[in-house]
PDB file of C-alpha atoms in Angstrom:
ATOM      1  CA  MET N  17     -20.977 -19.982  -3.292  1.00 38.00           C
ATOM      2  CA  GLU N  18     -21.247 -16.585  -1.586  1.00 48.00           C
ATOM      3  CA  ASP N  19     -20.014 -18.076   1.701  1.00 44.00           C
ATOM      4  CA  CYS N  20     -16.934 -19.464  -0.055  1.00 45.00           C
ATOM      5  CA  MET N  21     -16.203 -16.095  -1.646  1.00 52.00           C
ATOM      6  CA  ARG N  22     -16.673 -14.279   1.657  1.00 53.00           C
ATOM      7  CA  LEU N  23     -14.299 -16.624   3.483  1.00 54.00           C
ATOM      8  CA  SER N  24     -11.604 -16.491   0.807  1.00 66.00           C
ATOM      9  CA  MET N  25     -11.545 -12.729   0.301  1.00 80.00           C
ATOM     10  CA  ARG N  26      -9.027 -10.784   2.338  1.00 89.00           C
ATOM     11  CA  LYS N  27      -7.586  -7.279   2.274  1.00 93.00           C
ATOM     12  CA  LEU N  28      -4.100  -5.965   2.873  1.00 95.00           C
ATOM     13  CA  ALA N  29      -3.114  -3.531   5.601  1.00 97.00           C
ATOM     14  CA  LEU N  30      -0.029  -1.632   6.715  1.00 98.00           C
ATOM     15  CA  TRP N  31       1.201  -2.997  10.051  1.00 98.00           C
ATOM     16  CA  TYR N  32       3.499  -1.262  12.522  1.00 98.00           C
ATOM     17  CA  THR N  33       6.027  -3.988  13.211  1.00 97.00           C
ATOM     18  CA  LYS N  34       7.038  -2.751  16.664  1.00 96.00           C
ATOM     19  CA  THR N  35       3.537  -3.167  18.121  1.00 96.00           C
ATOM     20  CA  PHE N  36       2.366  -5.770  15.595  1.00 96.00           C
ATOM     21  CA  LYS N  37      -0.852  -3.835  14.991  1.00 96.00           C
ATOM     22  CA  PRO N  38      -2.531  -2.795  11.727  1.00 97.00           C
ATOM     23  CA  LEU N  39      -2.774   0.917  10.950  1.00 97.00           C
ATOM     24  CA  MET N  40      -6.246   1.708   9.630  1.00 96.00           C
ATOM     25  CA  THR N  41      -6.275   5.514   9.398  1.00 96.00           C
ATOM     26  CA  HIS N  42      -3.891   8.444   9.051  1.00 97.00           C
ATOM     27  CA  ASP N  43      -4.647   9.390  12.647  1.00 96.00           C
ATOM     28  CA  GLU N  44      -2.781   6.243  13.680  1.00 97.00           C
ATOM     29  CA  LEU N  45      -0.003   6.729  11.140  1.00 98.00           C
ATOM     30  CA  ASP N  46       0.742  10.448  11.642  1.00 98.00           C
ATOM     31  CA  HIS N  47       2.394  10.079  15.067  1.00 96.00           C
ATOM     32  CA  ILE N  48       4.639   7.255  13.870  1.00 97.00           C
ATOM     33  CA  MET N  49       5.684   9.228  10.818  1.00 97.00           C
ATOM     34  CA  ALA N  50       6.410  12.283  12.991  1.00 96.00           C
ATOM     35  CA  THR N  51       8.858  10.307  15.135  1.00 96.00           C
ATOM     36  CA  MET N  52      10.815   9.544  11.951  1.00 95.00           C
ATOM     37  CA  GLY N  53      10.975  13.157  10.806  1.00 96.00           C
ATOM     38  CA  PHE N  54       7.950  13.313   8.497  1.00 97.00           C
ATOM     39  CA  VAL N  55       5.328  16.054   8.639  1.00 96.00           C
ATOM     40  CA  ALA N  56       1.815  15.351   7.405  1.00 96.00           C
ATOM     41  CA  LEU N  57       0.319  17.736   4.859  1.00 96.00           C
ATOM     42  CA  PRO N  58      -3.416  18.502   4.636  1.00 95.00           C
ATOM     43  CA  PRO N  59      -5.337  15.993   2.490  1.00 95.00           C
ATOM     44  CA  VAL N  60      -5.673  16.933  -1.177  1.00 92.00           C
ATOM     45  CA  GLN N  61      -8.257  15.639  -3.629  1.00 84.00           C
ATOM     46  CA  PRO N  62      -7.050  15.668  -7.253  1.00 75.00           C
ATOM     47  CA  THR N  63      -9.495  17.062  -9.784  1.00 71.00           C
ATOM     48  CA  CYS N  64      -9.465  13.771 -11.687  1.00 70.00           C
ATOM     49  CA  SER N  65     -10.200  11.655  -8.606  1.00 70.00           C
ATOM     50  CA  THR N  66     -13.033  11.189  -6.127  1.00 76.00           C
ATOM     51  CA  LEU N  67     -10.541  10.151  -3.456  1.00 87.00           C
ATOM     52  CA  ALA N  68      -8.387  12.424  -1.291  1.00 94.00           C
ATOM     53  CA  TRP N  69      -4.709  11.637  -0.669  1.00 96.00           C
ATOM     54  CA  LYS N  70      -2.463  12.666   2.214  1.00 97.00           C
ATOM     55  CA  GLU N  71       1.259  13.261   1.734  1.00 97.00           C
ATOM     56  CA  TYR N  72       4.176  13.361   4.162  1.00 97.00           C
ATOM     57  CA  VAL N  73       7.199  15.644   3.838  1.00 96.00           C
ATOM     58  CA  TYR N  74      10.555  14.622   5.273  1.00 96.00           C
ATOM     59  CA  MET N  75      11.838  17.443   7.487  1.00 91.00           C
ATOM     60  CA  ALA N  76      14.669  15.757   9.385  1.00 76.00           C
ATOM     61  CA  SER N  77      17.183  16.997   6.819  1.00 64.00           C
ATOM     62  CA  PRO N  78      15.744  20.061   5.058  1.00 54.00           C
ATOM     63  CA  GLY N  79      17.213  20.733   1.651  1.00 49.00           C
ATOM     64  CA  ARG N  80      18.539  17.220   1.341  1.00 53.00           C
ATOM     65  CA  SER N  81      19.237  16.390  -2.306  1.00 46.00           C
ATOM     66  CA  LYS N  82      19.207  12.885  -3.618  1.00 50.00           C
ATOM     67  CA  SER N  83      18.392  11.262  -6.939  1.00 47.00           C
ATOM     68  CA  SER N  84      15.191   9.232  -6.929  1.00 45.00           C
ATOM     69  CA  SER N  85      16.065   6.776  -9.666  1.00 47.00           C
ATOM     70  CA  PHE N  86      13.543   4.190  -8.520  1.00 49.00           C
ATOM     71  CA  LEU N  87      10.737   6.493  -9.645  1.00 48.00           C
ATOM     72  CA  SER N  88      11.723   6.090 -13.252  1.00 45.00           C
ATOM     73  CA  GLY N  89      12.243   2.337 -12.983  1.00 50.00           C
ATOM     74  CA  SER N  90      15.958   2.716 -13.679  1.00 50.00           C
ATOM     75  CA  CYS N  91      19.067   2.204 -11.606  1.00 52.00           C
ATOM     76  CA  GLU N  92      20.633   5.245 -13.263  1.00 55.00           C
ATOM     77  CA  PRO N  93      20.578   8.665 -11.516  1.00 52.00           C
ATOM     78  CA  SER N  94      17.505  10.741 -12.295  1.00 54.00           C
ATOM     79  CA  THR N  95      16.494  14.377 -12.062  1.00 60.00           C
ATOM     80  CA  VAL N  96      13.000  13.429 -10.871  1.00 68.00           C
ATOM     81  CA  GLU N  97      11.920  15.240  -7.691  1.00 80.00           C
ATOM     82  CA  PRO N  98      12.382  13.233  -4.463  1.00 87.00           C
ATOM     83  CA  PRO N  99       9.265  11.239  -3.581  1.00 91.00           C
ATOM     84  CA  ARG N 100       6.697  12.138  -0.968  1.00 91.00           C
ATOM     85  CA  PRO N 101       5.128   9.193   0.849  1.00 97.00           C
ATOM     86  CA  LYS N 102       1.364   9.297   0.384  1.00 97.00           C
ATOM     87  CA  LEU N 103      -1.707   7.167   0.994  1.00 98.00           C
ATOM     88  CA  PRO N 104      -5.452   7.595   0.409  1.00 96.00           C
ATOM     89  CA  TYR N 105      -7.316   9.595   3.049  1.00 96.00           C
ATOM     90  CA  PRO N 106      -8.766   8.963   5.588  1.00 93.00           C
ATOM     91  CA  ARG N 107      -8.505   5.141   5.661  1.00 94.00           C
ATOM     92  CA  ILE N 108      -5.307   3.356   4.701  1.00 97.00           C
ATOM     93  CA  ASP N 109      -6.457  -0.264   4.891  1.00 95.00           C
ATOM     94  CA  GLY N 110      -7.521  -2.377   1.926  1.00 94.00           C
ATOM     95  CA  LEU N 111      -5.155  -0.804  -0.602  1.00 96.00           C
ATOM     96  CA  HIS N 112      -3.430  -2.342  -3.613  1.00 95.00           C
ATOM     97  CA  ILE N 113      -0.027  -3.912  -2.998  1.00 94.00           C
ATOM     98  CA  TYR N 114       1.556  -1.434  -5.437  1.00 94.00           C
ATOM     99  CA  THR N 115       0.142   1.510  -3.445  1.00 96.00           C
ATOM    100  CA  TYR N 116       1.702   0.158  -0.256  1.00 97.00           C
ATOM    101  CA  ARG N 117       4.956  -0.557  -2.047  1.00 96.00           C
ATOM    102  CA  ALA N 118       5.149   2.997  -3.391  1.00 97.00           C
ATOM    103  CA  PHE N 119       4.583   4.336   0.129  1.00 98.00           C
ATOM    104  CA  LEU N 120       7.268   2.102   1.673  1.00 98.00           C
ATOM    105  CA  ASP N 121       9.737   2.890  -1.108  1.00 97.00           C
ATOM    106  CA  ALA N 122       9.195   6.616  -0.567  1.00 97.00           C
ATOM    107  CA  VAL N 123       9.647   6.300   3.205  1.00 97.00           C
ATOM    108  CA  ASN N 124      12.799   4.232   2.833  1.00 97.00           C
ATOM    109  CA  PHE N 125      14.160   6.654   0.254  1.00 96.00           C
ATOM    110  CA  TYR N 126      14.841   8.950   3.216  1.00 96.00           C
ATOM    111  CA  LEU N 127      15.400   6.463   6.062  1.00 96.00           C
ATOM    112  CA  GLU N 128      17.671   4.130   4.051  1.00 95.00           C
ATOM    113  CA  MET N 129      16.891   1.105   6.194  1.00 96.00           C
ATOM    114  CA  CYS N 130      18.369  -2.239   5.201  1.00 95.00           C
ATOM    115  CA  ASP N 131      15.042  -3.903   5.939  1.00 96.00           C
ATOM    116  CA  ILE N 132      11.951  -1.670   5.901  1.00 96.00           C
ATOM    117  CA  SER N 133       9.889  -4.526   7.352  1.00 96.00           C
ATOM    118  CA  GLU N 134      11.547  -3.814  10.696  1.00 96.00           C
ATOM    119  CA  LEU N 135       9.416  -0.659  10.690  1.00 97.00           C
ATOM    120  CA  PHE N 136       6.355  -1.460   8.573  1.00 98.00           C
ATOM    121  CA  HIS N 137       5.150  -4.588   6.862  1.00 97.00           C
ATOM    122  CA  ILE N 138       2.138  -5.589   4.785  1.00 96.00           C
ATOM    123  CA  ARG N 139      -0.130  -8.310   6.098  1.00 95.00           C
ATOM    124  CA  GLY N 140      -3.403  -9.816   4.943  1.00 93.00           C
ATOM    125  CA  MET N 141      -6.433  -9.653   7.216  1.00 92.00           C
ATOM    126  CA  PRO N 142     -10.163 -10.460   7.073  1.00 89.00           C
ATOM    127  CA  LEU N 143     -12.691  -7.982   5.779  1.00 89.00           C
ATOM    128  CA  HIS N 144     -14.627  -6.088   8.451  1.00 81.00           C
ATOM    129  CA  ARG N 145     -18.336  -6.914   8.579  1.00 75.00           C
ATOM    130  CA  SER N 146     -19.566  -3.333   8.972  1.00 75.00           C
ATOM    131  CA  ASN N 147     -16.730  -1.058   7.779  1.00 75.00           C
ATOM    132  CA  ASP N 148     -16.123  -2.943   4.537  1.00 80.00           C
ATOM    133  CA  ARG N 149     -19.690  -3.845   3.693  1.00 76.00           C
ATOM    134  CA  SER N 150     -20.570  -0.863   1.478  1.00 77.00           C
ATOM    135  CA  ARG N 151     -17.187  -0.401  -0.180  1.00 83.00           C
ATOM    136  CA  LYS N 152     -16.457  -1.239  -3.791  1.00 86.00           C
ATOM    137  CA  TRP N 153     -13.597  -3.689  -4.242  1.00 87.00           C
ATOM    138  CA  ARG N 154     -11.433  -5.088  -6.997  1.00 89.00           C
ATOM    139  CA  CYS N 155      -9.554  -8.371  -6.900  1.00 88.00           C
ATOM    140  CA  MET N 156      -5.897  -9.295  -6.751  1.00 83.00           C
ATOM    141  CA  GLU N 157      -5.007 -12.938  -7.228  1.00 59.00           C
ATOM    142  CA  GLU N 158      -2.121 -14.707  -5.530  1.00 50.00           C
ATOM    143  CA  ASP N 159      -0.989 -18.269  -5.116  1.00 44.00           C
ATOM    144  CA  ASP N 160      -3.009 -19.427  -2.103  1.00 52.00           C
ATOM    145  CA  GLY N 161      -6.005 -17.122  -1.901  1.00 54.00           C
ATOM    146  CA  VAL N 162      -7.657 -13.928  -3.054  1.00 77.00           C
ATOM    147  CA  PHE N 163      -6.925 -10.404  -1.878  1.00 90.00           C
ATOM    148  CA  VAL N 164      -9.098  -7.415  -2.690  1.00 92.00           C
ATOM    149  CA  TYR N 165      -8.359  -3.695  -2.717  1.00 93.00           C
ATOM    150  CA  ARG N 166     -10.593  -0.637  -2.566  1.00 92.00           C
ATOM    151  CA  GLU N 167     -11.584   0.727  -5.923  1.00 91.00           C
ATOM    152  CA  GLY N 168      -9.846   4.007  -6.751  1.00 89.00           C
ATOM    153  CA  THR N 169      -6.849   3.517  -4.428  1.00 92.00           C
ATOM    154  CA  LEU N 170      -4.378   2.532  -7.168  1.00 93.00           C
ATOM    155  CA  GLU N 171      -3.054   5.374  -9.293  1.00 91.00           C
ATOM    156  CA  GLN N 172      -2.291   4.592 -12.914  1.00 90.00           C
ATOM    157  CA  THR N 173       1.252   5.952 -12.629  1.00 91.00           C
ATOM    158  CA  THR N 174       1.940   3.709  -9.641  1.00 92.00           C
ATOM    159  CA  TYR N 175       0.568   0.663 -11.426  1.00 91.00           C
ATOM    160  CA  ASN N 176       2.589   1.419 -14.549  1.00 91.00           C
ATOM    161  CA  MET N 177       5.819   1.835 -12.606  1.00 90.00           C
ATOM    162  CA  TYR N 178       5.657  -1.283 -10.446  1.00 89.00           C
ATOM    163  CA  HIS N 179       3.981  -3.529 -12.969  1.00 82.00           C
ATOM    164  CA  PHE N 180       6.568  -2.545 -15.580  1.00 74.00           C
ATOM    165  CA  ASN N 181       9.386  -3.284 -13.140  1.00 69.00           C
ATOM    166  CA  LYS N 182       7.804  -6.618 -12.285  1.00 62.00           C
ATOM    167  CA  LEU N 183       7.513  -7.653 -15.928  1.00 60.00           C
ATOM    168  CA  ASN N 184      11.116  -6.682 -16.567  1.00 61.00           C
ATOM    169  CA  ASN N 185      12.368  -8.361 -13.401  1.00 54.00           C
ATOM    170  CA  ASN N 186      13.947  -5.079 -12.325  1.00 47.00           C
ATOM    171  CA  SER N 187      16.017  -5.686  -9.184  1.00 47.00           C
ATOM    172  CA  CYS N 188      16.936  -2.049  -8.513  1.00 45.00           C
ATOM    173  CA  ASN N 189      16.726  -1.090  -4.795  1.00 47.00           C
ATOM    174  CA  GLY N 190      16.731  -4.733  -3.764  1.00 44.00           C
ATOM    175  CA  TYR N 191      13.367  -5.705  -5.306  1.00 42.00           C
ATOM    176  CA  ASN N 192      12.897  -8.645  -7.636  1.00 41.00           C
ATOM    177  CA  GLY N 193       9.559  -7.589  -9.101  1.00 40.00           C
ATOM    178  CA  ALA N 194       7.320  -8.865  -6.308  1.00 42.00           C
ATOM    179  CA  ILE N 195       6.778  -7.766  -2.737  1.00 48.00           C
ATOM    180  CA  VAL N 196       6.383 -10.317   0.035  1.00 47.00           C
ATOM    181  CA  ILE N 197       3.373  -9.964   2.286  1.00 51.00           C
ATOM    182  CA  ARG N 198       2.586 -11.870   5.427  1.00 55.00           C
ATOM    183  CA  ASP N 199      -0.630 -13.815   5.722  1.00 51.00           C
ATOM    184  CA  LYS N 200      -1.481 -16.821   7.877  1.00 46.00           C
ATOM    185  CA  GLY N 201       2.174 -17.288   8.700  1.00 43.00           C
ATOM    186  CA  ASN N 202       3.157 -17.796   5.063  1.00 43.00           C
ATOM    187  CA  ASN N 203       5.123 -15.651   2.652  1.00 45.00           C
ATOM    188  CA  ASN N 204       2.852 -15.082  -0.327  1.00 44.00           C
ATOM    189  CA  LYS N 205       3.722 -13.069  -3.411  1.00 45.00           C
ATOM    190  CA  ILE N 206       1.168 -10.908  -5.155  1.00 44.00           C
ATOM    191  CA  ASN N 207       0.698 -11.446  -8.890  1.00 43.00           C
ATOM    192  CA  THR N 208      -0.877  -9.148 -11.458  1.00 37.00           C
ATOM    193  CA  PRO N 209      -4.374  -8.005 -10.431  1.00 38.00           C
ATOM    194  CA  VAL N 210      -7.218  -9.409 -12.499  1.00 37.00           C
ATOM    195  CA  SER N 211     -10.073  -7.344 -13.822  1.00 38.00           C
ATOM    196  CA  CYS N 212     -12.663  -8.245 -11.239  1.00 43.00           C
ATOM    197  CA  PHE N 213     -15.262  -6.027  -9.566  1.00 47.00           C
ATOM    198  CA  VAL N 214     -16.844  -7.145  -6.302  1.00 46.00           C
ATOM    199  CA  PRO N 215     -19.594  -5.270  -4.407  1.00 46.00           C
ATOM    200  CA  LEU N 216     -18.890  -6.568  -0.905  1.00 43.00           C
ATOM    201  CA  LYS N 217     -22.241  -5.497   0.462  1.00 42.00           C
ATOM    202  CA  ASP N 218     -23.708  -8.346  -1.581  1.00 40.00           C
ATOM    203  CA  ILE N 219     -21.288 -10.892  -0.106  1.00 36.00           C
ATOM    204  CA  ILE N 220     -20.628 -10.037   3.551  1.00 40.00           C
ATOM    205  CA  VAL N 221     -23.528 -10.942   5.814  1.00 32.00           C
TER     206      VAL N 221
END
């Protein structure tokens, strides 16, 4: 039973499409972001969280003003402040699909690419025997397998925004409520995460 669970569990990662390599830490991501005009800010740990987050500020066009309507889940203009791409610090692998989607949406808010997957894409990969052994994970279920994400890496506001849009089939900004990830050569769509807690150190051997 444990062997079956270990073989079926996979995590998501942000891949740099140009080199077709996964980005595991901010050290790997910072240089890529800099080439696109983003400056990394020092990591900040919110008072209500045990996890630090690192944000990126877009400096290619200082003072640029643009409505960020996707933040409110509406296609109407909004007065909400422009988004800042951010990810947990220091590791950026094994995150929830909504966390990656929020990051990619924020990046593309400034770059305005027709297809953000030409720059970054999300792909499933096996859990690492040593690095992932002591981490606490929660489950996401999808059609052909099981993906897990690190506990604490999904903010409630992010979940509320993307899950609400998914339920309402909101197609603003070209999304239809689900984000396509790449795994084993197939296009799999992530469904709603189930309430499942998995201590990987008890599974990976």
